[in-house]
Amino acid sequence: MNPFTFTQASDVDAALARLAMPGVRPIAGGTNLLDLMKEGVMHPGELVDINGLGFDRIEQDAGGGLRLGALARNADTAYHPLVRERYPLLSAAILAGASPQLRNMATNGGNLLQRTRCYYFYDVGTPCNKREPGSGCPAKEGLNRLHAILGTSEHCIATHPSDMCVALRALDAVVHVRSQGGAREIPFADFHRLPGEHPERDNTLEAGELVTHITLPEAGRFAAHSTYLKVRERLSYAFALVSVAAALDLDGGKIRAARIALGGVAHKPWRVEEAEASLEGKAPGADAFGAAADIVLRGAKGYGQNDYKLTLARNAIEQALSTATRGTEYAKGEHRGEQQ
């Protein structure tokens, strides 16, 4: 690991002043950043400890939605009574990720900023356009069984690793950030980027910006019929091959509204509003769910080892929607997601 300076921010203004300097990164839980530093993928010259800035509260906002502090731990978020009651989809997604130890350390803001787990990105002895723009993407012809089938480019086929972010995309979250230039709001759909010509950029944060909190709109209509389905190689501590955050608003045996977001298939959580609209007014069932899945996966492309995801993703969407129709499984006690 390269040497670096470690400082603790005394207040928000002090933190933002430091983060405006080149080579300075914030650190809270450090569950991903420290790994990247140990592997030589990232080399910040200074780390600023932001744990004392007070962005750790979870509370209802004036509009009936929820405000999630960026420094609130993932575990505290998943088990918060308001999250479990009003946004069980989010609770289930968080509990499907990482391990209890990591969830106790990882923060909500840090979860948004995770880097891909692509083999080549972590191996500094191989080319990677995300790590070194212009060096190539060996995953396209190499080991790619975990890689993307949607939204790829010739420069990168990596996937975003977060479970929490898939649920946040389905729930129309908004990310709030601050810098020395002021504050701004970023709709979750616009926070993460597809690789395009610049795979080295994972998100739309500008230099010096710090995530302060995430807001969720009032979402009680989806609480009774939602599920997070994560297909993985093993139950414990594994990233998604394909995951689906599905939520339905049912009225008299018909679908009034739907939400479908996928993980493990793209460089960002994948959602196609056209597919959701296709379900409105329909009776829940295999035909409607299959048609919606086809819309979500329009243009999907495998790269050899990950061709199985084309079928797996379609089946997972149908299964998740069917499970959501039957009703939400609330996380209680030894919920199996807690073991992962």
mmCIF file of C-alpha atoms in Angstrom:
data_model
loop_
_atom_site.group_PDB
_atom_site.id
_atom_site.type_symbol
_atom_site.label_atom_id
_atom_site.label_comp_id
_atom_site.label_asym_id
_atom_site.label_seq_id
_atom_site.Cartn_x
_atom_site.Cartn_y
_atom_site.Cartn_z
ATOM 1 C CA MET A 1 0.000 0.000 0.000
ATOM 2 C CA ASN A 2 1.297 3.447 -0.866
ATOM 3 C CA PRO A 3 1.765 5.965 1.953
ATOM 4 C CA PHE A 4 -1.064 8.437 2.513
ATOM 5 C CA THR A 5 -2.130 11.143 4.937
ATOM 6 C CA PHE A 6 -5.069 10.510 7.268
ATOM 7 C CA THR A 7 -7.054 13.417 8.700
ATOM 8 C CA GLN A 8 -10.331 13.752 10.596
ATOM 9 C CA ALA A 9 -12.763 16.406 9.455
ATOM 10 C CA SER A 10 -13.891 18.707 12.256
ATOM 11 C CA ASP A 11 -16.995 19.900 10.396
ATOM 12 C CA VAL A 12 -18.655 19.764 6.982
ATOM 13 C CA ASP A 13 -16.953 22.885 5.633
ATOM 14 C CA ALA A 14 -13.533 21.570 6.618
ATOM 15 C CA ALA A 15 -14.264 18.246 4.968
ATOM 16 C CA LEU A 16 -15.430 19.874 1.728
ATOM 17 C CA ALA A 17 -12.336 22.091 1.658
ATOM 18 C CA ARG A 18 -10.078 19.047 1.873
ATOM 19 C CA LEU A 19 -12.092 17.049 -0.670
ATOM 20 C CA ALA A 20 -11.719 19.869 -3.174
ATOM 21 C CA MET A 21 -7.973 19.129 -3.257
ATOM 22 C CA PRO A 22 -6.562 16.672 -5.846
ATOM 23 C CA GLY A 23 -5.944 13.129 -4.622
ATOM 24 C CA VAL A 24 -8.125 13.424 -1.515
ATOM 25 C CA ARG A 25 -10.830 10.846 -0.800
ATOM 26 C CA PRO A 26 -13.406 10.578 1.996
ATOM 27 C CA ILE A 27 -13.495 7.460 4.154
ATOM 28 C CA ALA A 28 -16.231 6.204 6.459
ATOM 29 C CA GLY A 29 -16.635 2.422 6.694
ATOM 30 C CA GLY A 30 -13.851 1.832 4.186
ATOM 31 C CA THR A 31 -15.114 -1.648 3.284
ATOM 32 C CA ASN A 32 -14.408 -1.207 -0.438
ATOM 33 C CA LEU A 33 -11.907 1.648 -0.564
ATOM 34 C CA LEU A 34 -9.364 -0.069 1.678
ATOM 35 C CA ASP A 35 -9.510 -3.221 -0.436
ATOM 36 C CA LEU A 36 -8.839 -1.158 -3.547
ATOM 37 C CA MET A 37 -5.900 0.553 -1.884
ATOM 38 C CA LYS A 38 -4.423 -2.768 -0.709
ATOM 39 C CA GLU A 39 -4.669 -4.175 -4.239
ATOM 40 C CA GLY A 40 -3.017 -1.085 -5.706
ATOM 41 C CA VAL A 41 -6.080 -0.120 -7.743
ATOM 42 C CA MET A 42 -6.567 3.255 -6.043
ATOM 43 C CA HIS A 43 -3.826 5.508 -4.662
ATOM 44 C CA PRO A 44 -5.323 8.451 -2.750
ATOM 45 C CA GLY A 45 -2.758 10.793 -1.264
ATOM 46 C CA GLU A 46 -5.034 11.706 1.637
ATOM 47 C CA LEU A 47 -8.011 10.125 3.358
ATOM 48 C CA VAL A 48 -10.458 12.343 5.219
ATOM 49 C CA ASP A 49 -12.430 10.630 7.972
ATOM 50 C CA ILE A 50 -15.997 11.932 7.662
ATOM 51 C CA ASN A 51 -17.632 9.787 10.354
ATOM 52 C CA GLY A 52 -18.063 12.742 12.690
ATOM 53 C CA LEU A 53 -20.079 14.928 10.296
ATOM 54 C CA GLY A 54 -23.496 13.846 11.576
ATOM 55 C CA PHE A 55 -24.920 12.407 8.357
ATOM 56 C CA ASP A 56 -26.003 9.232 10.141
ATOM 57 C CA ARG A 57 -29.676 9.793 10.883
ATOM 58 C CA ILE A 58 -32.648 7.968 9.384
ATOM 59 C CA GLU A 59 -35.880 9.936 9.689
ATOM 60 C CA GLN A 60 -39.174 10.706 8.025
ATOM 61 C CA ASP A 61 -39.201 13.817 5.876
ATOM 62 C CA ALA A 62 -41.907 16.445 5.623
ATOM 63 C CA GLY A 63 -43.352 14.934 2.444
ATOM 64 C CA GLY A 64 -44.039 11.536 4.003
ATOM 65 C CA GLY A 65 -40.960 9.913 2.516
ATOM 66 C CA LEU A 66 -37.739 8.878 4.238
ATOM 67 C CA ARG A 67 -34.331 10.474 4.609
ATOM 68 C CA LEU A 68 -31.381 8.068 4.856
ATOM 69 C CA GLY A 69 -28.167 9.600 6.130
ATOM 70 C CA ALA A 70 -25.140 8.802 3.990
ATOM 71 C CA LEU A 71 -23.186 7.767 7.092
ATOM 72 C CA ALA A 72 -25.895 5.505 8.517
ATOM 73 C CA ARG A 73 -24.627 1.944 8.519
ATOM 74 C CA ASN A 74 -26.233 -0.568 6.170
ATOM 75 C CA ALA A 75 -27.316 -2.779 9.073
ATOM 76 C CA ASP A 76 -28.965 0.114 10.912
ATOM 77 C CA THR A 77 -30.797 1.039 7.720
ATOM 78 C CA ALA A 78 -32.025 -2.485 7.001
ATOM 79 C CA TYR A 79 -33.385 -2.963 10.519
ATOM 80 C CA HIS A 80 -34.812 0.518 11.022
ATOM 81 C CA PRO A 81 -38.549 0.245 11.816
ATOM 82 C CA LEU A 82 -39.552 2.804 9.174
ATOM 83 C CA VAL A 83 -37.517 1.032 6.493
ATOM 84 C CA ARG A 84 -38.881 -2.413 7.365
ATOM 85 C CA GLU A 85 -42.476 -1.194 7.517
ATOM 86 C CA ARG A 86 -42.609 1.170 4.519
ATOM 87 C CA TYR A 87 -39.717 -0.017 2.308
ATOM 88 C CA PRO A 88 -39.315 -3.769 2.928
ATOM 89 C CA LEU A 89 -37.833 -4.064 -0.552
ATOM 90 C CA LEU A 90 -34.878 -1.950 0.553
ATOM 91 C CA SER A 91 -34.449 -3.872 3.792
ATOM 92 C CA ALA A 92 -34.443 -7.196 1.941
ATOM 93 C CA ALA A 93 -31.918 -5.976 -0.628
ATOM 94 C CA ILE A 94 -29.486 -4.759 2.017
ATOM 95 C CA LEU A 95 -29.735 -8.020 3.951
ATOM 96 C CA ALA A 96 -28.981 -9.950 0.756
ATOM 97 C CA GLY A 97 -25.613 -8.226 0.452
ATOM 98 C CA ALA A 98 -22.169 -8.720 1.970
ATOM 99 C CA SER A 99 -22.005 -10.237 5.472
ATOM 100 C CA PRO A 100 -23.278 -9.102 8.888
ATOM 101 C CA GLN A 101 -19.812 -7.823 9.764
ATOM 102 C CA LEU A 102 -19.543 -5.754 6.590
ATOM 103 C CA ARG A 103 -23.083 -4.410 6.911
ATOM 104 C CA ASN A 104 -22.213 -3.220 10.402
ATOM 105 C CA MET A 105 -19.386 -1.102 8.962
ATOM 106 C CA ALA A 106 -20.514 -0.171 5.442
ATOM 107 C CA THR A 107 -22.371 3.126 5.036
ATOM 108 C CA ASN A 108 -25.239 4.046 2.757
ATOM 109 C CA GLY A 109 -23.132 6.593 0.912
ATOM 110 C CA GLY A 110 -20.267 4.166 0.515
ATOM 111 C CA ASN A 111 -22.621 1.523 -0.854
ATOM 112 C CA LEU A 112 -23.522 3.883 -3.698
ATOM 113 C CA LEU A 113 -19.843 4.381 -4.526
ATOM 114 C CA GLN A 114 -18.735 0.740 -4.713
ATOM 115 C CA ARG A 115 -16.458 -0.134 -7.601
ATOM 116 C CA THR A 116 -16.972 -3.140 -9.844
ATOM 117 C CA ARG A 117 -15.704 -6.570 -8.814
ATOM 118 C CA CYS A 118 -14.409 -7.366 -12.316
ATOM 119 C CA TYR A 119 -11.378 -9.673 -12.113
ATOM 120 C CA TYR A 120 -9.369 -7.525 -14.490
ATOM 121 C CA PHE A 121 -10.159 -4.289 -12.656
ATOM 122 C CA TYR A 122 -8.695 -5.726 -9.453
ATOM 123 C CA ASP A 123 -5.677 -7.306 -11.152
ATOM 124 C CA VAL A 124 -3.241 -4.447 -11.734
ATOM 125 C CA GLY A 125 -1.102 -6.758 -13.839
ATOM 126 C CA THR A 126 -3.729 -6.853 -16.597
ATOM 127 C CA PRO A 127 -5.179 -4.153 -18.863
ATOM 128 C CA CYS A 128 -8.469 -2.518 -17.821
ATOM 129 C CA ASN A 129 -10.103 0.532 -19.363
ATOM 130 C CA LYS A 130 -11.819 1.321 -16.093
ATOM 131 C CA ARG A 131 -8.507 1.408 -14.237
ATOM 132 C CA GLU A 132 -6.325 2.671 -17.098
ATOM 133 C CA PRO A 133 -8.411 4.263 -19.884
ATOM 134 C CA GLY A 134 -7.298 3.127 -23.332
ATOM 135 C CA SER A 135 -5.541 -0.053 -22.151
ATOM 136 C CA GLY A 136 -8.302 -2.435 -23.302
ATOM 137 C CA CYS A 137 -11.023 -4.700 -21.921
ATOM 138 C CA PRO A 138 -9.789 -8.306 -21.761
ATOM 139 C CA ALA A 139 -13.066 -9.411 -20.161
ATOM 140 C CA LYS A 140 -14.825 -9.292 -23.546
ATOM 141 C CA GLU A 141 -12.840 -12.307 -24.749
ATOM 142 C CA GLY A 142 -11.731 -13.638 -21.381
ATOM 143 C CA LEU A 143 -13.297 -14.480 -18.026
ATOM 144 C CA ASN A 144 -16.707 -12.865 -18.234
ATOM 145 C CA ARG A 145 -19.237 -15.214 -16.621
ATOM 146 C CA LEU A 146 -20.099 -12.547 -14.010
ATOM 147 C CA HIS A 147 -20.214 -9.684 -16.471
ATOM 148 C CA ALA A 148 -22.868 -7.444 -18.015
ATOM 149 C CA ILE A 149 -25.384 -8.291 -20.728
ATOM 150 C CA LEU A 150 -27.013 -4.839 -20.923
ATOM 151 C CA GLY A 151 -25.714 -1.317 -21.433
ATOM 152 C CA THR A 152 -22.194 -2.434 -22.303
ATOM 153 C CA SER A 153 -19.731 -0.694 -24.595
ATOM 154 C CA GLU A 154 -16.654 -1.797 -26.508
ATOM 155 C CA HIS A 155 -14.640 -0.341 -23.630
ATOM 156 C CA CYS A 156 -16.190 -2.143 -20.645
ATOM 157 C CA ILE A 157 -18.617 -4.956 -19.766
ATOM 158 C CA ALA A 158 -18.300 -4.772 -15.975
ATOM 159 C CA THR A 159 -21.277 -4.802 -13.599
ATOM 160 C CA HIS A 160 -22.189 -2.700 -10.585
ATOM 161 C CA PRO A 161 -22.003 -4.898 -7.455
ATOM 162 C CA SER A 162 -24.521 -3.290 -5.076
ATOM 163 C CA ASP A 163 -27.764 -4.919 -3.914
ATOM 164 C CA MET A 164 -28.945 -1.841 -2.043
ATOM 165 C CA CYS A 165 -28.678 0.302 -5.162
ATOM 166 C CA VAL A 166 -30.988 -1.999 -7.123
ATOM 167 C CA ALA A 167 -33.750 -1.417 -4.581
ATOM 168 C CA LEU A 168 -33.052 2.322 -4.457
ATOM 169 C CA ARG A 169 -33.425 2.476 -8.249
ATOM 170 C CA ALA A 170 -36.757 0.676 -8.084
ATOM 171 C CA LEU A 171 -37.946 3.042 -5.342
ATOM 172 C CA ASP A 172 -37.067 6.263 -7.224
ATOM 173 C CA ALA A 173 -34.541 7.435 -4.651
ATOM 174 C CA VAL A 174 -32.772 10.780 -4.906
ATOM 175 C CA VAL A 175 -29.114 11.314 -3.950
ATOM 176 C CA HIS A 176 -28.223 14.593 -2.223
ATOM 177 C CA VAL A 177 -24.675 15.913 -2.477
ATOM 178 C CA ARG A 178 -22.721 18.953 -1.309
ATOM 179 C CA SER A 179 -19.541 20.674 -2.327
ATOM 180 C CA GLN A 180 -17.965 24.049 -1.724
ATOM 181 C CA GLY A 181 -20.097 25.268 -4.620
ATOM 182 C CA GLY A 182 -23.369 24.328 -2.921
ATOM 183 C CA ALA A 183 -25.853 21.451 -2.804
ATOM 184 C CA ARG A 184 -27.641 19.556 -5.552
ATOM 185 C CA GLU A 185 -30.000 16.621 -5.978
ATOM 186 C CA ILE A 186 -29.377 13.721 -8.362
ATOM 187 C CA PRO A 187 -32.234 11.368 -9.310
ATOM 188 C CA PHE A 188 -31.040 7.827 -8.738
ATOM 189 C CA ALA A 189 -31.552 7.009 -12.415
ATOM 190 C CA ASP A 190 -28.866 9.590 -13.223
ATOM 191 C CA PHE A 191 -26.404 8.866 -10.415
ATOM 192 C CA HIS A 192 -24.622 5.848 -11.901
ATOM 193 C CA ARG A 193 -23.281 5.831 -15.462
ATOM 194 C CA LEU A 194 -23.111 3.291 -18.250
ATOM 195 C CA PRO A 195 -19.521 2.755 -19.449
ATOM 196 C CA GLY A 196 -19.800 4.401 -22.878
ATOM 197 C CA GLU A 197 -16.546 6.044 -23.876
ATOM 198 C CA HIS A 198 -15.498 6.671 -20.266
ATOM 199 C CA PRO A 199 -15.771 3.485 -18.187
ATOM 200 C CA GLU A 200 -13.403 4.972 -15.606
ATOM 201 C CA ARG A 201 -16.323 7.139 -14.405
ATOM 202 C CA ASP A 202 -18.781 5.123 -12.346
ATOM 203 C CA ASN A 203 -21.132 7.944 -11.422
ATOM 204 C CA THR A 204 -22.010 11.577 -12.047
ATOM 205 C CA LEU A 205 -20.440 13.027 -8.910
ATOM 206 C CA GLU A 206 -18.251 16.008 -9.633
ATOM 207 C CA ALA A 207 -14.841 16.555 -8.058
ATOM 208 C CA GLY A 208 -15.166 17.647 -4.438
ATOM 209 C CA GLU A 209 -18.783 16.536 -4.032
ATOM 210 C CA LEU A 210 -19.818 14.532 -0.982
ATOM 211 C CA VAL A 211 -22.971 12.441 -0.635
ATOM 212 C CA THR A 212 -24.872 13.693 2.435
ATOM 213 C CA HIS A 213 -28.125 11.721 2.315
ATOM 214 C CA ILE A 214 -30.606 9.783 0.189
ATOM 215 C CA THR A 215 -34.322 10.469 0.085
ATOM 216 C CA LEU A 216 -37.113 8.052 -0.745
ATOM 217 C CA PRO A 217 -40.574 9.182 -1.846
ATOM 218 C CA GLU A 218 -43.653 7.938 -0.021
ATOM 219 C CA ALA A 219 -43.927 4.316 -1.170
ATOM 220 C CA GLY A 220 -46.551 2.701 1.021
ATOM 221 C CA ARG A 221 -48.440 1.366 -1.989
ATOM 222 C CA PHE A 222 -45.586 -1.045 -2.771
ATOM 223 C CA ALA A 223 -44.971 -2.276 0.780
ATOM 224 C CA ALA A 224 -47.454 -5.160 0.661
ATOM 225 C CA HIS A 225 -46.232 -6.691 -2.610
ATOM 226 C CA SER A 226 -42.481 -6.537 -3.076
ATOM 227 C CA THR A 227 -39.521 -8.887 -3.122
ATOM 228 C CA TYR A 228 -35.788 -8.904 -3.728
ATOM 229 C CA LEU A 229 -34.593 -11.991 -5.556
ATOM 230 C CA LYS A 230 -30.857 -12.588 -5.689
ATOM 231 C CA VAL A 231 -29.453 -15.469 -7.725
ATOM 232 C CA ARG A 232 -25.883 -16.258 -6.743
ATOM 233 C CA GLU A 233 -23.379 -19.091 -6.758
ATOM 234 C CA ARG A 234 -23.662 -19.698 -3.013
ATOM 235 C CA LEU A 235 -25.946 -18.444 -0.276
ATOM 236 C CA SER A 236 -23.239 -16.873 1.836
ATOM 237 C CA TYR A 237 -21.258 -13.784 0.830
ATOM 238 C CA ALA A 238 -21.508 -13.745 -2.953
ATOM 239 C CA PHE A 239 -22.298 -11.083 -5.516
ATOM 240 C CA ALA A 240 -25.376 -11.427 -7.686
ATOM 241 C CA LEU A 241 -25.302 -13.298 -10.954
ATOM 242 C CA VAL A 242 -28.701 -11.676 -11.484
ATOM 243 C CA SER A 243 -30.880 -9.884 -8.948
ATOM 244 C CA VAL A 244 -34.365 -8.411 -9.263
ATOM 245 C CA ALA A 245 -36.104 -5.802 -7.123
ATOM 246 C CA ALA A 246 -39.804 -6.172 -7.914
ATOM 247 C CA ALA A 247 -42.773 -4.313 -6.438
ATOM 248 C CA LEU A 248 -46.448 -4.210 -7.377
ATOM 249 C CA ASP A 249 -49.403 -2.040 -6.460
ATOM 250 C CA LEU A 250 -52.449 -4.305 -6.841
ATOM 251 C CA ASP A 251 -56.045 -3.176 -7.051
ATOM 252 C CA GLY A 252 -58.903 -5.652 -7.378
ATOM 253 C CA GLY A 253 -56.814 -8.330 -9.034
ATOM 254 C CA LYS A 254 -55.188 -5.904 -11.479
ATOM 255 C CA ILE A 255 -51.777 -4.252 -11.470
ATOM 256 C CA ARG A 256 -52.092 -0.524 -10.827
ATOM 257 C CA ALA A 257 -48.345 0.131 -10.891
ATOM 258 C CA ALA A 258 -45.120 -1.882 -11.031
ATOM 259 C CA ARG A 259 -41.427 -1.473 -10.367
ATOM 260 C CA ILE A 260 -38.697 -3.742 -11.790
ATOM 261 C CA ALA A 261 -34.969 -3.146 -11.343
ATOM 262 C CA LEU A 262 -32.122 -5.572 -12.068
ATOM 263 C CA GLY A 263 -28.662 -6.029 -10.625
ATOM 264 C CA GLY A 264 -25.745 -8.116 -11.888
ATOM 265 C CA VAL A 265 -26.561 -7.367 -15.527
ATOM 266 C CA ALA A 266 -25.208 -3.873 -16.213
ATOM 267 C CA HIS A 267 -22.764 -1.161 -15.182
ATOM 268 C CA LYS A 268 -25.600 0.390 -13.140
ATOM 269 C CA PRO A 269 -28.898 -0.841 -11.680
ATOM 270 C CA TRP A 270 -31.058 -1.568 -14.731
ATOM 271 C CA ARG A 271 -34.652 -0.392 -15.013
ATOM 272 C CA VAL A 272 -36.899 0.017 -18.068
ATOM 273 C CA GLU A 273 -40.031 2.035 -17.301
ATOM 274 C CA GLU A 274 -41.671 0.819 -20.509
ATOM 275 C CA ALA A 275 -41.761 -2.697 -19.076
ATOM 276 C CA GLU A 276 -43.437 -1.457 -15.921
ATOM 277 C CA ALA A 277 -46.029 0.474 -17.912
ATOM 278 C CA SER A 278 -46.820 -2.676 -19.914
ATOM 279 C CA LEU A 279 -48.095 -4.311 -16.704
ATOM 280 C CA GLU A 280 -50.522 -1.558 -15.758
ATOM 281 C CA GLY A 281 -54.121 -2.734 -15.897
ATOM 282 C CA LYS A 282 -53.075 -6.351 -16.449
ATOM 283 C CA ALA A 283 -53.858 -9.313 -14.244
ATOM 284 C CA PRO A 284 -50.721 -10.730 -12.610
ATOM 285 C CA GLY A 285 -49.585 -13.853 -14.403
ATOM 286 C CA ALA A 286 -46.950 -15.589 -16.479
ATOM 287 C CA ASP A 287 -47.983 -14.041 -19.805
ATOM 288 C CA ALA A 288 -47.861 -10.459 -18.545
ATOM 289 C CA PHE A 289 -44.663 -11.028 -16.568
ATOM 290 C CA GLY A 290 -42.927 -12.746 -19.485
ATOM 291 C CA ALA A 291 -43.820 -9.899 -21.836
ATOM 292 C CA ALA A 292 -42.474 -7.367 -19.340
ATOM 293 C CA ALA A 293 -39.262 -9.377 -18.972
ATOM 294 C CA ASP A 294 -38.780 -9.340 -22.736
ATOM 295 C CA ILE A 295 -38.987 -5.543 -22.717
ATOM 296 C CA VAL A 296 -36.513 -5.242 -19.844
ATOM 297 C CA LEU A 297 -34.015 -7.472 -21.656
ATOM 298 C CA ARG A 298 -34.404 -5.950 -25.099
ATOM 299 C CA GLY A 299 -30.938 -5.653 -26.648
ATOM 300 C CA ALA A 300 -29.281 -7.949 -24.093
ATOM 301 C CA LYS A 301 -26.089 -9.573 -25.319
ATOM 302 C CA GLY A 302 -23.877 -12.268 -23.849
ATOM 303 C CA TYR A 303 -20.113 -12.560 -24.273
ATOM 304 C CA GLY A 304 -19.722 -16.324 -24.160
ATOM 305 C CA GLN A 305 -19.301 -17.409 -20.562
ATOM 306 C CA ASN A 306 -22.157 -15.147 -19.412
ATOM 307 C CA ASP A 307 -24.670 -16.181 -22.088
ATOM 308 C CA TYR A 308 -26.592 -18.057 -19.397
ATOM 309 C CA LYS A 309 -27.646 -14.708 -17.941
ATOM 310 C CA LEU A 310 -29.960 -14.107 -20.904
ATOM 311 C CA THR A 311 -32.204 -16.950 -19.769
ATOM 312 C CA LEU A 312 -31.505 -16.550 -16.073
ATOM 313 C CA ALA A 313 -32.499 -12.872 -16.050
ATOM 314 C CA ARG A 314 -35.810 -13.540 -17.801
ATOM 315 C CA ASN A 315 -36.679 -16.363 -15.408
ATOM 316 C CA ALA A 316 -35.652 -14.272 -12.400
ATOM 317 C CA ILE A 317 -37.894 -11.375 -13.447
ATOM 318 C CA GLU A 318 -40.880 -13.679 -13.830
ATOM 319 C CA GLN A 319 -40.199 -15.389 -10.510
ATOM 320 C CA ALA A 320 -39.703 -12.103 -8.636
ATOM 321 C CA LEU A 321 -42.938 -10.648 -9.972
ATOM 322 C CA SER A 322 -44.816 -13.837 -9.096
ATOM 323 C CA THR A 323 -43.397 -13.763 -5.567
ATOM 324 C CA ALA A 324 -44.281 -10.082 -5.178
ATOM 325 C CA THR A 325 -47.850 -10.880 -6.234
ATOM 326 C CA ARG A 326 -48.191 -13.314 -3.342
ATOM 327 C CA GLY A 327 -47.140 -10.666 -0.832
ATOM 328 C CA THR A 328 -44.059 -9.256 0.851
ATOM 329 C CA GLU A 329 -41.899 -11.482 2.997
ATOM 330 C CA TYR A 330 -40.798 -9.219 5.845
ATOM 331 C CA ALA A 331 -37.297 -9.824 7.198
ATOM 332 C CA LYS A 332 -37.551 -11.269 10.703
ATOM 333 C CA GLY A 333 -34.948 -12.741 13.032
ATOM 334 C CA GLU A 334 -32.988 -15.369 11.170
ATOM 335 C CA HIS A 335 -34.110 -14.318 7.701
ATOM 336 C CA ARG A 336 -31.915 -16.271 5.306
ATOM 337 C CA GLY A 337 -30.630 -13.066 3.694
ATOM 338 C CA GLU A 338 -28.909 -12.324 7.003
ATOM 339 C CA GLN A 339 -26.564 -15.234 6.403
ATOM 340 C CA GLN A 340 -25.105 -13.831 3.213
#
